[in-house]
mmCIF file of C-alpha atoms and ligand atoms in Angstrom:
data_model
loop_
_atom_site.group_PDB
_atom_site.id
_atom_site.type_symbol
_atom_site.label_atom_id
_atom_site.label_comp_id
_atom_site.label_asym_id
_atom_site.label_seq_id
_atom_site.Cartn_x
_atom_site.Cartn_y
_atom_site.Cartn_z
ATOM 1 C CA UNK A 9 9.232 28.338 0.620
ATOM 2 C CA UNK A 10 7.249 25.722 2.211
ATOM 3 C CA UNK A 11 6.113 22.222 0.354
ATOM 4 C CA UNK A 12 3.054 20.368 1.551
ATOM 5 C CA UNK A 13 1.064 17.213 1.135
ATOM 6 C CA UNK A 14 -2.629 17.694 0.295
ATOM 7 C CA UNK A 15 -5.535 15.578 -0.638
ATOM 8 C CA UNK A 16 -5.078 16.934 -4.048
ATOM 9 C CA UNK A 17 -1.109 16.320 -4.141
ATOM 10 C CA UNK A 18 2.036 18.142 -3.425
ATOM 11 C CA UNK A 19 1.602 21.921 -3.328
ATOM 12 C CA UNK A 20 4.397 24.411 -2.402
ATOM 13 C CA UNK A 21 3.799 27.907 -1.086
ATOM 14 C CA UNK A 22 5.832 30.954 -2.050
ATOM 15 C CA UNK A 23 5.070 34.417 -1.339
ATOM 16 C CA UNK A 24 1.651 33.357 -0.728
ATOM 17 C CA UNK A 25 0.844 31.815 -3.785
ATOM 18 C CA UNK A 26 0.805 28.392 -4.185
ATOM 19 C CA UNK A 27 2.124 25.757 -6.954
ATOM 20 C CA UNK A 28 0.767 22.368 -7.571
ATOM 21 C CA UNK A 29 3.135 19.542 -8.597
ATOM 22 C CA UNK A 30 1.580 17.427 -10.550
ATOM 23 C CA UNK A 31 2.104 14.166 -10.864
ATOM 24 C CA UNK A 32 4.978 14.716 -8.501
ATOM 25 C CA UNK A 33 5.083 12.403 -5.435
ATOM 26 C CA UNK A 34 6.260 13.174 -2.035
ATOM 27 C CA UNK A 35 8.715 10.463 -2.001
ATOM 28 C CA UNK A 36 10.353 11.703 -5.366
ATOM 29 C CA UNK A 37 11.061 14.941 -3.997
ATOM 30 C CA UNK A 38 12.222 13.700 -0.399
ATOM 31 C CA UNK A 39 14.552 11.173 -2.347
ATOM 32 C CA UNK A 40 16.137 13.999 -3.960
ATOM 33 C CA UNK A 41 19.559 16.005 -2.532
ATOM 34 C CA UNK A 42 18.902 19.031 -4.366
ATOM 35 C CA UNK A 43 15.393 19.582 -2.885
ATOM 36 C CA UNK A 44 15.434 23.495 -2.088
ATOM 37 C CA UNK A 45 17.024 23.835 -5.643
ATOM 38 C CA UNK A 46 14.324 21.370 -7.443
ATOM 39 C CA UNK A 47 11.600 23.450 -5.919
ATOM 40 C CA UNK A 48 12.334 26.912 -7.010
ATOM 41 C CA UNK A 49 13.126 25.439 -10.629
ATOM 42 C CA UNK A 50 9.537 23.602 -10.444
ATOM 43 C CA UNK A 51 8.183 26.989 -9.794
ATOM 44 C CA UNK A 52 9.961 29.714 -11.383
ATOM 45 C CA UNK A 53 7.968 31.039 -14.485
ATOM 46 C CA UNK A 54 5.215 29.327 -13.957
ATOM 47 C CA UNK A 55 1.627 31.331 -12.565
ATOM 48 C CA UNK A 56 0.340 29.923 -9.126
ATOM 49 C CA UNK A 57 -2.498 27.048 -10.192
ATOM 50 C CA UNK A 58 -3.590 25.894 -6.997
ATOM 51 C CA UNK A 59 -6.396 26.895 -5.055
ATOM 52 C CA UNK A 60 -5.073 25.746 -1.411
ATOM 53 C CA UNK A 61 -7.451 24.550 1.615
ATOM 54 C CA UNK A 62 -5.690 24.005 5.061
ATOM 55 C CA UNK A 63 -8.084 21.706 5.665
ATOM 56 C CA UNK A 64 -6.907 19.006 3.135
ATOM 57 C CA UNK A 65 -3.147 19.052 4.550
ATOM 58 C CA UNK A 66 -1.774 15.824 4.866
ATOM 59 C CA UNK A 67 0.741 14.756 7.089
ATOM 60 C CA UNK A 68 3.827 15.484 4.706
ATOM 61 C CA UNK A 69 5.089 12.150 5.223
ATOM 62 C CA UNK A 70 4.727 9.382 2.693
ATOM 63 C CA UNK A 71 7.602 6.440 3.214
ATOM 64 C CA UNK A 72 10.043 7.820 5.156
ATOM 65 C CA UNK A 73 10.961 6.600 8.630
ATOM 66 C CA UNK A 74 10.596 9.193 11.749
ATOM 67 C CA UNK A 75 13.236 9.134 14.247
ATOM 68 C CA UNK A 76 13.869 10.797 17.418
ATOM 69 C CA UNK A 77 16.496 12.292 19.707
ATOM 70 C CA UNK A 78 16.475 12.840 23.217
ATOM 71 C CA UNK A 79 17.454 14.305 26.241
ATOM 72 C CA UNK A 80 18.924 17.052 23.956
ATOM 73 C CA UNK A 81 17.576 20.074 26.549
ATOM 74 C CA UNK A 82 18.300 20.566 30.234
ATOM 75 C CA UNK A 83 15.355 20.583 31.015
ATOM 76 C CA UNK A 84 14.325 17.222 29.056
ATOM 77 C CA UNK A 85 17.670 15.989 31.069
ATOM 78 C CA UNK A 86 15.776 16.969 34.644
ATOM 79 C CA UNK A 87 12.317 15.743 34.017
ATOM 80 C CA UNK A 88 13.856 12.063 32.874
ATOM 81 C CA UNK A 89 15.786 12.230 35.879
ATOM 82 C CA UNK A 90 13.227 12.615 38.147
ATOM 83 C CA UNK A 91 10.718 10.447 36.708
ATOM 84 C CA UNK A 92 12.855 8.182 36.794
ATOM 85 C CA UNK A 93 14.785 7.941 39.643
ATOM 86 C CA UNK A 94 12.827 5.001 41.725
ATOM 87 C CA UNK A 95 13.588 2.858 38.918
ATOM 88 C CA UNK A 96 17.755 3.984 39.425
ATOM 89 C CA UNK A 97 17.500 5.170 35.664
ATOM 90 C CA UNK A 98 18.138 8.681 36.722
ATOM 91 C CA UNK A 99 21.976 8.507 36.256
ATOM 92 C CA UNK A 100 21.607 7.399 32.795
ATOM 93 C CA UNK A 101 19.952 11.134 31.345
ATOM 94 C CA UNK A 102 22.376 12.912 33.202
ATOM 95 C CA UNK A 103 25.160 10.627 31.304
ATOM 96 C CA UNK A 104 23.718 10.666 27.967
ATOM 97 C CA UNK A 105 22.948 14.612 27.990
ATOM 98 C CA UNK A 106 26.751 14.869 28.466
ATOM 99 C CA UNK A 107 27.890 12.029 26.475
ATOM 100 C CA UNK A 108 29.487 12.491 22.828
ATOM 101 C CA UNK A 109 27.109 10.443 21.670
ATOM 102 C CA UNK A 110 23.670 11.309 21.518
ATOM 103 C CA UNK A 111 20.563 9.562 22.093
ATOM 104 C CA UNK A 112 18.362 8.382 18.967
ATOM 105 C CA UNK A 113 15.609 6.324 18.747
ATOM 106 C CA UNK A 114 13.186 4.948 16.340
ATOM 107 C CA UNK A 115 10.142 6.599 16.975
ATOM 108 C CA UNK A 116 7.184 6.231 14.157
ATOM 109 C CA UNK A 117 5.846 4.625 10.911
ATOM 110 C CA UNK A 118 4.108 6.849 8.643
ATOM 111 C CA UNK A 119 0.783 4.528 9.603
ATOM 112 C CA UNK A 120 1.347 5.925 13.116
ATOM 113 C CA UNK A 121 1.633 9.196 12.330
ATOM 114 C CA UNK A 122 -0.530 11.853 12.277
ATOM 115 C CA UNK A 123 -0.907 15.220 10.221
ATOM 116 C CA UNK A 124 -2.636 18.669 11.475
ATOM 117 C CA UNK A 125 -6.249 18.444 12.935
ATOM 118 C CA UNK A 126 -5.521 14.511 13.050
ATOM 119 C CA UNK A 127 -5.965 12.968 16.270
ATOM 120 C CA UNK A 128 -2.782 11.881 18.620
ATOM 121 C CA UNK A 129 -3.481 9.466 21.063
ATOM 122 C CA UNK A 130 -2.342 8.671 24.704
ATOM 123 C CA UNK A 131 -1.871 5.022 25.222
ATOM 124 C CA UNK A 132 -4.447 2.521 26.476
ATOM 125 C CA UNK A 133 -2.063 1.467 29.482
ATOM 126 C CA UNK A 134 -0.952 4.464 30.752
ATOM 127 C CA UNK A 135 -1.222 6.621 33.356
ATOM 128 C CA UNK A 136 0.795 9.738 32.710
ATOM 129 C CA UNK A 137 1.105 11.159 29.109
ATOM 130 C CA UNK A 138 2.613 14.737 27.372
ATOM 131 C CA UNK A 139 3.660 15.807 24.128
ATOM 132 C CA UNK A 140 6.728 17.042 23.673
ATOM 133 C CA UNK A 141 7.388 19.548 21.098
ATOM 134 C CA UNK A 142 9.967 19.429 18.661
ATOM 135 C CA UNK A 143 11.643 21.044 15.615
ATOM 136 C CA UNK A 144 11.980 18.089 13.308
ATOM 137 C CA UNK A 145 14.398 17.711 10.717
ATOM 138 C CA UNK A 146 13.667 16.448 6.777
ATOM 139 C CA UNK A 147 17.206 14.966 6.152
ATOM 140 C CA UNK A 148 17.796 13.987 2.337
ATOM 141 C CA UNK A 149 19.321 10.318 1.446
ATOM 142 C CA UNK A 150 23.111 11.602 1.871
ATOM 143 C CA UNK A 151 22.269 13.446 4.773
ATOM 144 C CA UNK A 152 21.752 17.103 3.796
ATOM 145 C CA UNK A 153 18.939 18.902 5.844
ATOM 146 C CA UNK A 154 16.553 19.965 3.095
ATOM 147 C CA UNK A 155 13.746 21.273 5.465
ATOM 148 C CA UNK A 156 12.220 21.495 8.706
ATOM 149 C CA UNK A 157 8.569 20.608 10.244
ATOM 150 C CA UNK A 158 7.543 20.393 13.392
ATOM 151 C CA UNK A 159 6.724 17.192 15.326
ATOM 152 C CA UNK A 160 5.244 16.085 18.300
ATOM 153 C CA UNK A 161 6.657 13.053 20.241
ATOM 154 C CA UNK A 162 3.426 11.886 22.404
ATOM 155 C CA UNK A 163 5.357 10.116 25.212
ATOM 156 C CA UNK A 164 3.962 7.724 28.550
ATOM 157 C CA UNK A 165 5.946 9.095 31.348
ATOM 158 C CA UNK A 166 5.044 6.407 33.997
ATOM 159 C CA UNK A 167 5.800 3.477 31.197
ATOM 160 C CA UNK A 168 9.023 5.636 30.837
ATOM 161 C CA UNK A 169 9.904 6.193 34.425
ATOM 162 C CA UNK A 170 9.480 2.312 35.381
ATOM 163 C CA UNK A 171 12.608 1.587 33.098
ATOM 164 C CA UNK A 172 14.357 2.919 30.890
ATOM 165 C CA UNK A 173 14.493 -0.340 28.807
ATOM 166 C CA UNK A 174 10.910 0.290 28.634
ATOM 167 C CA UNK A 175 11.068 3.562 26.148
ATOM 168 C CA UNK A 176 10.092 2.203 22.881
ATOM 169 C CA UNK A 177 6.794 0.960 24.679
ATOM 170 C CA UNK A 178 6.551 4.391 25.717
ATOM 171 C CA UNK A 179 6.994 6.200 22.730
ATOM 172 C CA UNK A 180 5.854 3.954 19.695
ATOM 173 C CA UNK A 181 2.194 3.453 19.764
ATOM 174 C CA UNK A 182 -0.623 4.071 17.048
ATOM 175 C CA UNK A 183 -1.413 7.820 17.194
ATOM 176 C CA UNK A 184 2.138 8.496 19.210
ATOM 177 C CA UNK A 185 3.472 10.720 16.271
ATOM 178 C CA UNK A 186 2.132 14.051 15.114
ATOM 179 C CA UNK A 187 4.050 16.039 11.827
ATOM 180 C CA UNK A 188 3.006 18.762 9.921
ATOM 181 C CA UNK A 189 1.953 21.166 8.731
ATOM 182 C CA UNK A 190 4.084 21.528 6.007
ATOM 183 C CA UNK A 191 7.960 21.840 5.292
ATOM 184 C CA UNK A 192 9.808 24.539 5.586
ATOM 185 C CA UNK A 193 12.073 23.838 2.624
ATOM 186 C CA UNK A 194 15.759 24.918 4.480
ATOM 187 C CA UNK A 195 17.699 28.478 3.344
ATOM 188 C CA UNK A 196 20.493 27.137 6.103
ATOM 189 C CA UNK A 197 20.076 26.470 9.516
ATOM 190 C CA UNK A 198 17.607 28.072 11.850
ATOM 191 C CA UNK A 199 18.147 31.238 13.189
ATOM 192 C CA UNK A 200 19.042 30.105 17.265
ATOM 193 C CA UNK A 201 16.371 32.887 18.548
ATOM 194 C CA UNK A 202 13.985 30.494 16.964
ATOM 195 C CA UNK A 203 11.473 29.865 19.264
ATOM 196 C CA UNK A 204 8.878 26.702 20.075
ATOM 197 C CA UNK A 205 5.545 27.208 21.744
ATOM 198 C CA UNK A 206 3.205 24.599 23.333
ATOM 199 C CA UNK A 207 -0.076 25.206 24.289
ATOM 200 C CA UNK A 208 -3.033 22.398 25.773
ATOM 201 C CA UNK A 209 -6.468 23.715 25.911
ATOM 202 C CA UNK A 210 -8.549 21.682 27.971
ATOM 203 C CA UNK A 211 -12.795 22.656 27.711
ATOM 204 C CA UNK A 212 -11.632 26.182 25.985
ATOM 205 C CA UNK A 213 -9.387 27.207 28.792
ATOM 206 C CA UNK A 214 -5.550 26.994 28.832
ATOM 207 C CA UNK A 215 -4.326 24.146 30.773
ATOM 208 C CA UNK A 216 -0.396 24.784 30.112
ATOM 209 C CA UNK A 217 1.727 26.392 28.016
ATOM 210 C CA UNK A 218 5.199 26.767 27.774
ATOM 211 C CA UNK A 219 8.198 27.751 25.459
ATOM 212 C CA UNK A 220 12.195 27.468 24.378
ATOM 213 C CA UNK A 221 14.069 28.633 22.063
ATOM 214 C CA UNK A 222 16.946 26.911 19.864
ATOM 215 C CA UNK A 223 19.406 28.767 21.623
ATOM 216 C CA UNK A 224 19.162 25.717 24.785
ATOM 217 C CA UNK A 225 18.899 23.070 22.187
ATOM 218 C CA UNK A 226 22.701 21.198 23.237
ATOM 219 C CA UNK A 227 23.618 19.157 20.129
ATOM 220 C CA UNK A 228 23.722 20.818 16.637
ATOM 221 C CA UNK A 229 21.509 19.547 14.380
ATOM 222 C CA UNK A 230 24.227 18.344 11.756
ATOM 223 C CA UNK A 231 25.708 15.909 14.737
ATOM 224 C CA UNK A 232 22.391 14.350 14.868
ATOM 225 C CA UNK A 233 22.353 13.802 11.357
ATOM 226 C CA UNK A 234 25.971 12.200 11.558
ATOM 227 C CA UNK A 235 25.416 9.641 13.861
ATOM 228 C CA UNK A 236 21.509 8.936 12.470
ATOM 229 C CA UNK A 237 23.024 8.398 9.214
ATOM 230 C CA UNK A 238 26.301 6.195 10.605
ATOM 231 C CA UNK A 239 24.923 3.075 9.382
ATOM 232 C CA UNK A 240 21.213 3.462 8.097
ATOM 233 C CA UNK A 241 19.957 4.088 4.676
ATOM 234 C CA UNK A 242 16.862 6.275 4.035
ATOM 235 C CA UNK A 243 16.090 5.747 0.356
ATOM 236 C CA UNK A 244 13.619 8.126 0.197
ATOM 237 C CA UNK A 245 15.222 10.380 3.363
ATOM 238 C CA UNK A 246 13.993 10.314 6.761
ATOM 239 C CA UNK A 247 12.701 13.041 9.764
ATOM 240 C CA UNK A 248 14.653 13.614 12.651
ATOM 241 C CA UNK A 249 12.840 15.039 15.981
ATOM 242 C CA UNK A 250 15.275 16.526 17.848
ATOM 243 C CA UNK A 251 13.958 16.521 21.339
ATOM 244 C CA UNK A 252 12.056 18.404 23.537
ATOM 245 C CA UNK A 253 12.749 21.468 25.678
ATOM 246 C CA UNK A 254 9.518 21.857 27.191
ATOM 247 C CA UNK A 255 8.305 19.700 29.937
ATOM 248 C CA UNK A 256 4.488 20.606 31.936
ATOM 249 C CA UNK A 257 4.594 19.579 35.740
ATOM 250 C CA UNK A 258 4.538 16.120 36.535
ATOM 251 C CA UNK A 259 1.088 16.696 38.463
ATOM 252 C CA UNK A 260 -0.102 17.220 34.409
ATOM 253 C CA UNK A 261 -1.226 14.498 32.462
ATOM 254 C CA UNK A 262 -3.291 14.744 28.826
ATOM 255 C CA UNK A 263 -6.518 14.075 29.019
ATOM 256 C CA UNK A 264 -9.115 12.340 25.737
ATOM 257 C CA UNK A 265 -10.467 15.969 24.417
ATOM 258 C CA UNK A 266 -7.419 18.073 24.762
ATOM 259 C CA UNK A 267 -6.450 20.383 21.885
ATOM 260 C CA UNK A 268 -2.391 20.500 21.828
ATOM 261 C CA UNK A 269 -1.107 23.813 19.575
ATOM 262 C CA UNK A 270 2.608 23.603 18.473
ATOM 263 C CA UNK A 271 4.017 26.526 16.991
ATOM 264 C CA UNK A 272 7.292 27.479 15.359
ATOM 265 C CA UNK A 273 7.082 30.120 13.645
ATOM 266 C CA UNK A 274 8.947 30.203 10.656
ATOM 267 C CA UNK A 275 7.117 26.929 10.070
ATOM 268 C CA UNK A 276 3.642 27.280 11.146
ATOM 269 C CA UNK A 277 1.349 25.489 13.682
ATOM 270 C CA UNK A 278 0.497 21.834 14.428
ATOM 271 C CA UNK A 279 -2.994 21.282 16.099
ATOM 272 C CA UNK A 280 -3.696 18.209 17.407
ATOM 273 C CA UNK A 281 -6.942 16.816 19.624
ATOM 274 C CA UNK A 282 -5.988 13.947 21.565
ATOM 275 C CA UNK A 283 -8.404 11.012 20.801
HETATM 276 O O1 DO4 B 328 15.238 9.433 26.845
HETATM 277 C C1 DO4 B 328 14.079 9.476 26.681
HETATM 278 C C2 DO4 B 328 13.366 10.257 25.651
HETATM 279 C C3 DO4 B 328 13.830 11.660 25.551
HETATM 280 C C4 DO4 B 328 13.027 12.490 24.625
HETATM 281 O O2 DO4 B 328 12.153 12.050 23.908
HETATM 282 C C5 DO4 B 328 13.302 13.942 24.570
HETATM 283 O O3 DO4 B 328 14.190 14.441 25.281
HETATM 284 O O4 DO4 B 328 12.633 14.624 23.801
HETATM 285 MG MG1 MG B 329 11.089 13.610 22.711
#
């Protein structure tokens, strides 16, 4: 079952058919621990009344807070070591990927995010930009993982690399975030053969793609949600990105005009243009 936010309101999808709920707003049914359960209620019995148009998805975010983790892959662990070893940062990623407790950050606002077909952006003072992939958690009030989207966690490398002190300037910017396109409401955890894909088209031609798959993700996703939710309070729940396995080259760097694909595919796919 997935749940999305269109122009028309929230619509799930079951079985290909598809459910409007009206008068029902996102942050009602984020705010609620019984999510998966409220959802098959809202539809059982009832005939599909929505006529559904990918082109008014929203990004399924209404007040919630996004936050991050990181270096949660080896290979997320290498790149941040290299990048930023000038700056003598690099001993810091190879300590945190080991460390008990993980890295979170605060990464977006729900006015800096964007849904699918929105446009990311790479930021005005920098040189040397990616996306970086990642499942993303939808983590009720108490903490229960009531879904997954996917998310993409546009990030400056060179502001990055400088310092370490300097990662919220790399990583919160207008047009840094990307969610969507819906959520898949969660049936338990992810099978760990799931796998993520990234592809950048640049002028109709592939400039990179990669892929990983859950199985080199380090920290389980229920850890995450332990220490996010040590002493916070998400009213209305929150979304967790929980870092990124795949890393392009350092000679690559986005460029305005690029078309950045995300797939996982229980979930669906996230297309982006970077402004
Ligand atoms: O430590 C810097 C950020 C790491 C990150 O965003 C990731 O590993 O995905
Ligand atoms: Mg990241």
């Amino acid at each position: 079952m997935k749940l999305y936010r269109t122009t028309a309101g929230c619509v799930v999808e079951e079985d290909n058919q598809y459910y409007r709920l009206d008068g029902i707003t996102l942050d009602f049914l984020l705010s609620r621990e019984d999510l998966p359960e409220y959802l098959s209620e809202a539809i059982a019995g009832s005939t599909s009344t929505a006529e559904f148009r990918f082109d008014d998805v929203l990004a399924p975010i209404s007040d919630q807070e996004v936050w991050a983790a990181g270096v949660t892959y080896y290979r997320s662990r290498g790149a941040r070591m290299e990048e930023s070893k000038d700056a003598g940062g690099g001993n810091f990623y190879d300590r945190v990927y080991s460390a008990e407790r993980p890295e979170l950050f605060f990464k977006s606002t729900p006015s800096r995010t964007v849904g699918p077909g929105g446009k990311v952006r790479i930021r005005a003072d920098a040189h040397w930009s990616v996306p970086e992939p990642e499942l993303t958690l939808v983590i009720s009030p108490k903490g229960r993982i009531v879904g997954y989207t996917i998310g993409n966690d546009m990030s400056s490398r060179d502001i990055e690399g400088e310092n370490p002190l300097y990662l919220p300037q790399a990583k919160v910017y207008n047009g840094s975030c990307a969610l969507g396109p819906g959520i898949l409401i969660a049936d338990g955890p992810l099978p760990h053969s799931t796998e993520i894909t990234l592809e950048i088209d640049r002028n109709q031609r592939v400039e990179f793609s990669g892929s990983v798959a859950l199985t080199e993700l380090k920290r389980d996703p229920k850890t995450l949600v332990e220490y996010l939710l040590r002493d916070n309070v998400f009213p209305n729940g929150c979304f967790l990105m929980t870092g990124t396995g795949i890393v392009p080259p350092n000679s690559f760097t986005l460029a305005h005009g690029d078309r950045i694909r995300i797939a996982i595919t229980p979930i669906g796919t996230l297309i982006n243009e970077v402004a």
